[in-house]
XYZ file of C-alpha atoms in Angstrom:
485
model
C 2.998 -12.425 12.640
C 4.595 -11.652 16.325
C 5.001 -9.159 18.709
C 8.929 -8.906 19.193
C 9.944 -7.481 22.046
C 13.413 -7.388 22.658
C 16.533 -4.416 24.401
C 19.399 -3.582 22.100
C 23.137 -2.567 23.441
C 25.992 -1.169 22.071
C 28.987 -3.301 23.168
C 33.043 -2.923 22.434
C 34.767 -5.170 20.416
C 36.006 -6.698 22.544
C 33.098 -7.270 25.186
C 32.750 -11.083 26.554
C 29.081 -12.182 27.182
C 28.550 -12.428 31.113
C 27.624 -15.887 32.825
C 23.917 -15.702 33.025
C 23.486 -19.455 34.381
C 22.182 -17.990 38.035
C 19.481 -16.502 35.311
C 18.570 -20.323 33.922
C 20.019 -22.508 31.953
C 22.381 -21.632 29.579
C 22.960 -22.983 25.500
C 25.514 -21.613 23.551
C 26.267 -20.036 21.795
C 25.642 -21.041 18.221
C 27.345 -18.990 15.208
C 25.101 -18.375 12.017
C 26.083 -15.721 9.132
C 22.952 -13.712 8.306
C 22.641 -11.713 4.929
C 19.482 -9.079 4.891
C 18.809 -6.868 2.044
C 16.769 -3.895 3.380
C 14.356 -2.005 1.046
C 13.220 1.568 1.623
C 11.780 4.390 -1.104
C 14.913 6.171 -2.128
C 13.796 9.218 0.028
C 13.516 6.641 2.848
C 9.407 6.676 3.590
C 9.615 3.809 5.852
C 12.935 3.948 7.772
C 11.753 7.878 8.074
C 8.402 6.274 10.092
C 10.940 3.722 11.978
C 9.754 0.611 9.812
C 11.805 -2.009 8.364
C 11.197 -4.345 5.050
C 13.795 -7.102 4.847
C 14.757 -9.862 2.561
C 16.912 -12.457 4.941
C 19.186 -15.369 3.822
C 20.297 -17.532 6.824
C 19.577 -18.588 10.616
C 16.854 -19.967 11.901
C 14.115 -17.462 10.091
C 14.988 -17.021 6.436
C 12.924 -14.896 4.280
C 10.883 -11.316 4.418
C 10.031 -9.301 7.275
C 8.417 -6.597 7.945
C 8.670 -4.940 11.029
C 6.689 -1.926 12.179
C 6.638 0.115 14.798
C 4.059 -0.727 18.146
C 5.303 0.388 20.844
C 8.492 0.876 23.145
C 10.453 -1.973 23.277
C 8.334 -4.216 21.300
C 7.720 -3.814 17.171
C 5.312 -6.005 15.492
C 7.125 -8.348 13.448
C 5.126 -9.534 9.724
C 7.191 -13.001 7.959
C 6.510 -13.876 4.374
C 8.215 -16.705 2.954
C 11.762 -16.292 1.021
C 11.288 -15.915 -2.442
C 14.354 -16.351 -5.441
C 13.693 -12.561 -6.165
C 15.899 -9.618 -5.039
C 13.960 -7.122 -7.026
C 10.540 -7.453 -6.181
C 8.858 -7.303 -2.789
C 5.993 -9.823 -2.460
C 2.930 -7.818 -2.986
C 1.074 -8.486 0.690
C 4.347 -7.051 2.318
C 4.083 -4.150 0.108
C 0.432 -3.915 0.416
C 0.891 -3.192 3.601
C 3.878 -0.450 3.891
C 1.293 1.787 0.660
C -0.185 4.300 3.274
C 4.002 5.252 3.879
C 5.204 5.031 0.123
C 2.322 6.364 -1.398
C 3.562 5.076 -5.115
C 7.347 5.432 -4.657
C 8.974 2.128 -6.067
C 10.986 0.193 -3.430
C 14.325 -0.791 -3.714
C 17.285 -2.557 -1.661
C 19.065 0.763 -0.277
C 21.232 -0.893 2.463
C 22.996 -4.766 3.067
C 23.923 -5.952 5.994
C 26.411 -9.281 6.737
C 26.207 -10.388 10.364
C 28.179 -13.363 11.906
C 25.651 -14.031 15.302
C 25.707 -16.373 18.287
C 23.364 -17.098 19.914
C 22.727 -17.999 23.632
C 19.318 -19.363 24.841
C 18.676 -18.467 28.464
C 15.503 -21.732 29.899
C 13.611 -22.282 32.810
C 12.293 -25.520 33.662
C 12.752 -26.212 30.389
C 11.184 -23.669 28.560
C 13.459 -20.825 26.323
C 12.710 -17.556 28.134
C 15.249 -14.952 26.724
C 17.954 -15.337 23.576
C 20.521 -13.282 23.688
C 22.449 -12.824 20.005
C 25.830 -11.715 19.973
C 26.523 -9.803 16.048
C 28.949 -8.459 14.844
C 27.798 -6.554 11.448
C 29.628 -5.411 7.897
C 26.633 -2.674 7.162
C 26.389 -1.680 3.331
C 24.623 1.582 2.489
C 24.069 2.031 -1.232
C 24.312 4.544 -3.448
C 26.067 6.446 -5.990
C 29.135 6.370 -3.120
C 28.041 2.912 -1.332
C 29.601 3.543 2.041
C 30.512 0.460 4.472
C 30.492 0.603 8.297
C 31.585 -2.212 10.981
C 30.098 -2.348 15.021
C 29.722 -5.102 16.705
C 25.776 -5.119 19.422
C 23.787 -7.520 21.311
C 20.456 -8.350 20.994
C 18.470 -9.631 23.751
C 14.855 -10.957 22.825
C 12.339 -12.169 25.114
C 10.472 -15.540 24.612
C 7.818 -16.142 26.884
C 7.858 -15.282 30.132
C 7.021 -11.129 31.363
C 9.426 -8.881 30.619
C 11.138 -8.849 34.488
C 13.502 -12.029 33.037
C 14.532 -9.465 30.302
C 15.224 -7.016 32.620
C 17.595 -9.403 34.763
C 19.091 -10.386 31.194
C 19.720 -6.718 30.684
C 21.329 -5.885 33.546
C 23.726 -8.630 33.533
C 24.853 -7.340 30.232
C 25.060 -3.879 31.536
C 27.027 -5.214 34.345
C 29.625 -6.540 31.963
C 30.118 -3.098 30.124
C 26.701 -2.961 27.745
C 24.684 0.245 27.454
C 21.609 0.713 25.413
C 22.064 1.199 21.838
C 21.252 4.623 20.982
C 19.802 3.674 17.661
C 16.172 1.320 17.615
C 17.769 -1.149 14.541
C 20.801 -2.302 12.513
C 19.294 -0.116 9.917
C 18.706 2.744 11.726
C 22.480 3.184 12.838
C 23.118 2.460 9.079
C 21.129 5.015 7.284
C 20.790 8.464 7.728
C 17.754 8.543 8.533
C 16.155 11.746 7.166
C 14.473 13.638 9.692
C 10.731 13.910 10.419
C 9.027 17.421 9.313
C 8.222 19.927 12.236
C 5.829 22.610 11.783
C 6.515 26.412 12.822
C 5.294 26.468 15.602
C 7.127 28.647 18.536
C 7.779 26.085 21.995
C 5.425 26.287 24.550
C 2.462 28.217 22.539
C -0.442 27.142 21.772
C 0.212 26.260 18.273
C 2.845 23.563 19.776
C 0.365 22.287 21.514
C -2.261 21.962 18.676
C 0.724 20.270 16.385
C 1.894 18.421 19.110
C -1.248 16.391 19.024
C -1.761 16.659 15.120
C 1.110 14.896 14.572
C 0.461 12.245 16.885
C -3.147 11.429 15.695
C -1.557 11.610 12.300
C 0.973 9.276 13.052
C -1.570 6.848 15.143
C -3.305 6.849 11.821
C -0.480 5.615 9.882
C 0.511 2.721 12.618
C -3.290 1.591 12.155
C -3.086 1.507 8.834
C -1.192 -1.934 8.140
C -3.470 -3.195 11.078
C -6.582 -2.485 8.828
C -5.466 -4.060 5.721
C -5.118 -6.975 7.406
C -8.088 -6.921 9.315
C -6.675 -7.069 12.868
C -8.921 -6.919 16.122
C -9.713 -2.980 16.688
C -7.443 -1.393 14.298
C -10.556 -0.209 12.776
C -11.539 1.359 15.349
C -8.689 3.088 16.634
C -8.170 4.191 12.840
C -11.796 5.962 12.887
C -10.683 7.237 16.192
C -7.640 9.035 14.943
C -9.732 10.453 12.214
C -12.108 11.583 14.354
C -9.919 13.320 16.603
C -7.473 14.758 14.064
C -11.179 16.304 12.262
C -12.556 17.307 15.761
C -9.291 19.427 16.585
C -9.084 20.685 13.131
C -12.871 22.138 13.966
C -12.021 22.898 17.756
C -8.885 24.802 16.989
C -9.815 26.704 13.830
C -8.977 29.965 15.566
C -4.788 28.546 16.142
C -4.296 26.852 12.424
C -6.687 27.508 9.626
C -7.193 26.715 5.832
C -7.911 23.161 6.780
C -11.666 23.527 5.977
C -10.867 20.583 2.655
C -8.788 18.163 5.219
C -12.211 18.244 7.555
C -14.065 16.743 4.862
C -11.939 13.882 4.002
C -11.318 12.989 7.557
C -15.111 12.972 7.469
C -15.494 11.150 3.827
C -12.647 8.411 5.641
C -14.353 8.097 9.249
C -17.515 6.744 7.080
C -15.540 4.208 5.276
C -14.645 2.798 7.616
C -17.409 3.351 10.009
C -19.472 0.523 8.448
C -17.010 -2.575 9.257
C -16.361 -0.691 12.710
C -20.227 -0.666 13.438
C -21.091 -4.577 11.939
C -18.639 -5.433 14.151
C -20.158 -4.389 17.200
C -23.235 -4.726 16.260
C -22.315 -8.799 16.177
C -20.900 -8.593 19.634
C -23.572 -6.901 21.270
C -26.125 -9.515 19.376
C -23.758 -12.570 20.534
C -23.573 -11.504 24.009
C -27.274 -10.935 24.364
C -27.619 -14.263 22.643
C -25.153 -16.286 25.040
C -26.843 -14.470 28.364
C -30.573 -16.409 27.096
C -31.041 -20.050 28.051
C -30.532 -22.318 25.401
C -34.302 -23.300 25.435
C -35.788 -19.306 24.519
C -32.930 -19.685 21.493
C -35.973 -20.166 18.492
C -34.580 -20.405 14.792
C -31.866 -20.031 13.140
C -30.981 -16.573 14.720
C -27.417 -17.133 15.761
C -26.742 -17.653 11.886
C -28.980 -14.688 11.087
C -27.307 -12.021 13.827
C -23.624 -13.538 13.647
C -22.677 -15.250 10.262
C -25.040 -12.836 8.195
C -23.532 -9.788 9.811
C -20.020 -11.526 9.404
C -20.265 -11.738 6.136
C -21.491 -7.968 5.338
C -18.482 -7.082 7.684
C -16.271 -9.062 5.390
C -17.773 -7.120 2.698
C -16.867 -3.938 4.245
C -13.372 -4.795 4.757
C -13.203 -5.062 0.966
C -14.339 -1.793 0.310
C -12.009 -0.361 3.212
C -8.729 -1.938 1.486
C -10.079 -0.600 -1.954
C -10.396 2.946 -0.715
C -7.026 2.682 1.220
C -5.324 1.714 -1.967
C -7.269 4.776 -3.812
C -5.830 8.215 -5.146
C -7.980 10.003 -2.867
C -6.635 8.436 0.602
C -3.259 9.138 -0.343
C -3.805 12.552 -1.038
C -5.456 13.217 2.199
C -2.231 11.957 3.868
C -0.177 13.618 1.844
C -2.564 16.725 2.972
C -1.949 15.547 6.635
C 2.216 15.252 6.205
C 1.613 19.138 4.660
C -0.247 19.928 7.484
C 2.090 18.965 9.955
C 5.110 20.010 8.348
C 3.854 23.366 7.342
C 0.406 24.830 8.954
C -1.156 28.097 8.410
C -0.980 29.060 12.038
C -2.810 32.241 12.736
C -2.327 35.253 15.118
C -3.138 33.350 18.136
C -0.717 30.565 18.326
C 2.080 32.013 18.841
C 0.338 33.130 22.447
C 1.141 30.926 25.656
C -0.650 27.828 25.432
C -2.738 27.429 28.662
C -4.576 30.619 28.947
C -5.792 30.935 24.973
C -5.956 27.469 24.698
C -8.049 26.921 27.981
C -11.047 29.193 26.272
C -10.952 26.814 23.511
C -11.940 24.327 25.836
C -14.784 26.602 27.308
C -16.022 27.319 24.575
C -16.825 23.667 23.065
C -18.249 22.690 26.557
C -20.586 25.964 25.994
C -20.949 23.886 22.163
C -22.399 21.034 24.375
C -24.996 23.026 26.916
C -26.130 24.921 24.259
C -27.630 21.982 22.410
C -28.669 20.487 25.382
C -30.714 23.816 25.609
C -32.315 23.550 22.449
C -33.162 20.161 22.428
C -34.793 20.211 25.963
C -36.622 23.079 24.430
C -38.166 20.747 21.478
C -41.853 20.304 22.542
C -42.140 17.347 19.918
C -40.360 14.064 21.672
C -39.723 12.743 18.147
C -37.735 15.634 16.881
C -36.341 16.320 20.462
C -34.879 13.091 20.797
C -33.125 13.584 17.089
C -31.621 17.101 18.951
C -30.408 14.665 21.754
C -28.129 13.323 19.134
C -26.373 16.515 18.924
C -25.389 16.582 22.534
C -23.911 13.510 22.061
C -21.602 14.835 18.832
C -21.248 18.146 20.924
C -20.212 16.184 24.155
C -17.381 13.511 21.813
C -16.129 17.095 20.362
C -15.421 18.677 24.105
C -13.940 15.415 24.581
C -11.606 15.408 22.270
C -10.957 18.797 22.365
C -9.925 18.621 26.042
C -7.786 15.411 25.417
C -6.176 17.012 23.149
C -5.103 19.580 25.686
C -4.555 17.288 28.969
C -7.312 18.663 30.196
C -8.155 15.187 31.387
C -11.246 15.751 33.935
C -12.825 17.187 31.152
C -12.334 14.836 29.202
C -13.766 12.545 31.358
C -16.660 14.332 32.357
C -17.350 15.017 28.592
C -17.368 11.184 28.479
C -19.683 9.999 30.762
C -22.162 12.399 28.486
C -21.032 10.773 25.049
C -21.846 7.362 27.489
C -24.978 7.992 28.199
C -26.464 9.155 25.232
C -24.415 6.786 23.504
C -26.459 3.573 25.385
C -29.491 4.971 24.598
C -28.852 5.521 20.830
C -26.993 1.899 20.615
C -30.230 0.591 22.025
C -32.639 2.507 19.798
C -30.815 1.660 16.980
C -30.281 -2.042 17.883
C -33.936 -2.694 17.893
C -34.413 -1.041 14.478
C -31.557 -3.198 13.390
C -33.765 -6.345 15.070
C -36.645 -5.730 13.652
C -35.621 -6.029 9.957
C -33.748 -8.579 10.605
C -36.860 -10.296 12.291
C -38.801 -9.245 9.012
C -36.824 -11.015 7.084
C -36.896 -14.402 9.061
C -40.401 -14.198 9.085
C -40.694 -13.654 5.267
C -38.614 -17.027 5.348
C -41.143 -18.601 7.281
C -38.643 -18.890 10.438
C -39.415 -18.542 14.432
C -39.667 -14.482 15.181
C -39.914 -15.302 19.292
C -35.839 -14.551 19.677
C -35.890 -11.362 18.142
C -38.734 -10.230 19.998
C -36.914 -11.336 23.429
C -33.761 -9.521 21.741
C -36.046 -6.022 21.011
C -37.121 -6.295 24.673
C -34.211 -6.219 25.882
C -32.520 -3.461 23.812
C -35.462 -1.463 24.670
C -34.901 -1.749 28.250
C -31.178 -0.728 27.957
C -32.644 2.265 25.794
C -35.145 3.873 28.046
C -32.187 2.743 31.550
C -29.877 4.979 29.847
C -32.684 7.642 28.962
C -34.093 7.276 32.365
C -30.893 8.141 33.994
C -28.949 11.049 31.901
C -30.916 13.636 33.922
C -28.981 12.819 36.973
C -25.634 12.740 34.694
C -26.186 15.562 33.249
C -26.977 17.813 36.731
C -24.058 16.129 38.034
C -22.226 16.698 34.942
C -22.549 20.276 34.223
C -21.486 21.316 38.116
C -18.322 19.463 37.938
C -18.175 21.097 34.921
C -18.917 24.356 35.853
C -15.415 24.035 38.900
C -13.234 23.140 35.942
C -13.787 25.844 34.087
């Protein structure tokens, strides 16, 4: 797996690669013949999301390559050794695109036969940029195969920062190259199916809401392959996307209707993802606390219990996630989200001007926070009051997500301040409970529980500090929000 950072250029057939010796030492060109077979569903579901899956022979890296969009000018590339069969996609790669194929068969859709000349620019012996000058013959399969020929140049960053890539790009453009109109050779060759767009009117509340929901559907799908590979922060980002969508559907129910079932299924998905994420956070939290202690204060096999044992539980939870992400319920949810973006049920307020309509929604969601706070403070029993304050945190999170959807950055920041201080308290309380359970297991095993007591004391201090700081944060936040709304 790697991150591919490159710039692509369209060039004329008689284009000449310019002198790059002022940037660094130049090696090449060296010639290669590359033959790549591309796979997709018959209706090009991968291409619609900017994903390419190919089997390539020739060159320095033959094999299977899966390229996933990551950011502007960068793509995540996952490789697999070359196999004999051209009919069957390797299972590990097929699994990573299931959120996009959803059971549809992967078949060869196109072939690219490329004569490539490679030039490498190095500085102090380190290769920094590879320039690939490609003459391409592309064939689209089908009832009536179609053939196209063209020439293009790619500049790929090998080491260093983007500044050196930009220098190479400037030289290439000065010599007559122009930024490529297509993101990849395959995108240029195929008639890429358009992404579905809803009927929301330009400048309307419906357009703002649907654009946001579309972005979160894309965010969830982009994390799916990373979650399946248990990559760092992937579960967190996927759960955030699911939560944001669910929060938006609740907050904007006067704009987009008929989404109750989707909200329920997004809650289910968040729960599926939540166990691994919570264990991941807890394990990192305890590891940080243990590192802060002097070695003589760490007694017994506590690092194994709070590290390796939690990691094993986390890995088990990832297996349950992968099982859920390969089931019909998940794919039905994704189908429902696609249908929502393509053909939403828009209510009458969706056609109104965005600013006035949606500001009212933001104000209503903030009032939910203050109402939850007033309700909690009216409870005399301390234990019940603390439980009710958890509802304040959930309302603040929803207000934050709503404000983010509307681009109201200041309101989102204020709502997040309430969410975070209450979260510090809640996390400290939960951590104490977890440590107490682990300490009891250690005691029954005849282990020294001294360090557990220290950690519980530290977590109690964290929770109490957050509890003491909350009134000032609340007062400051309420005053600041009053000026915005």
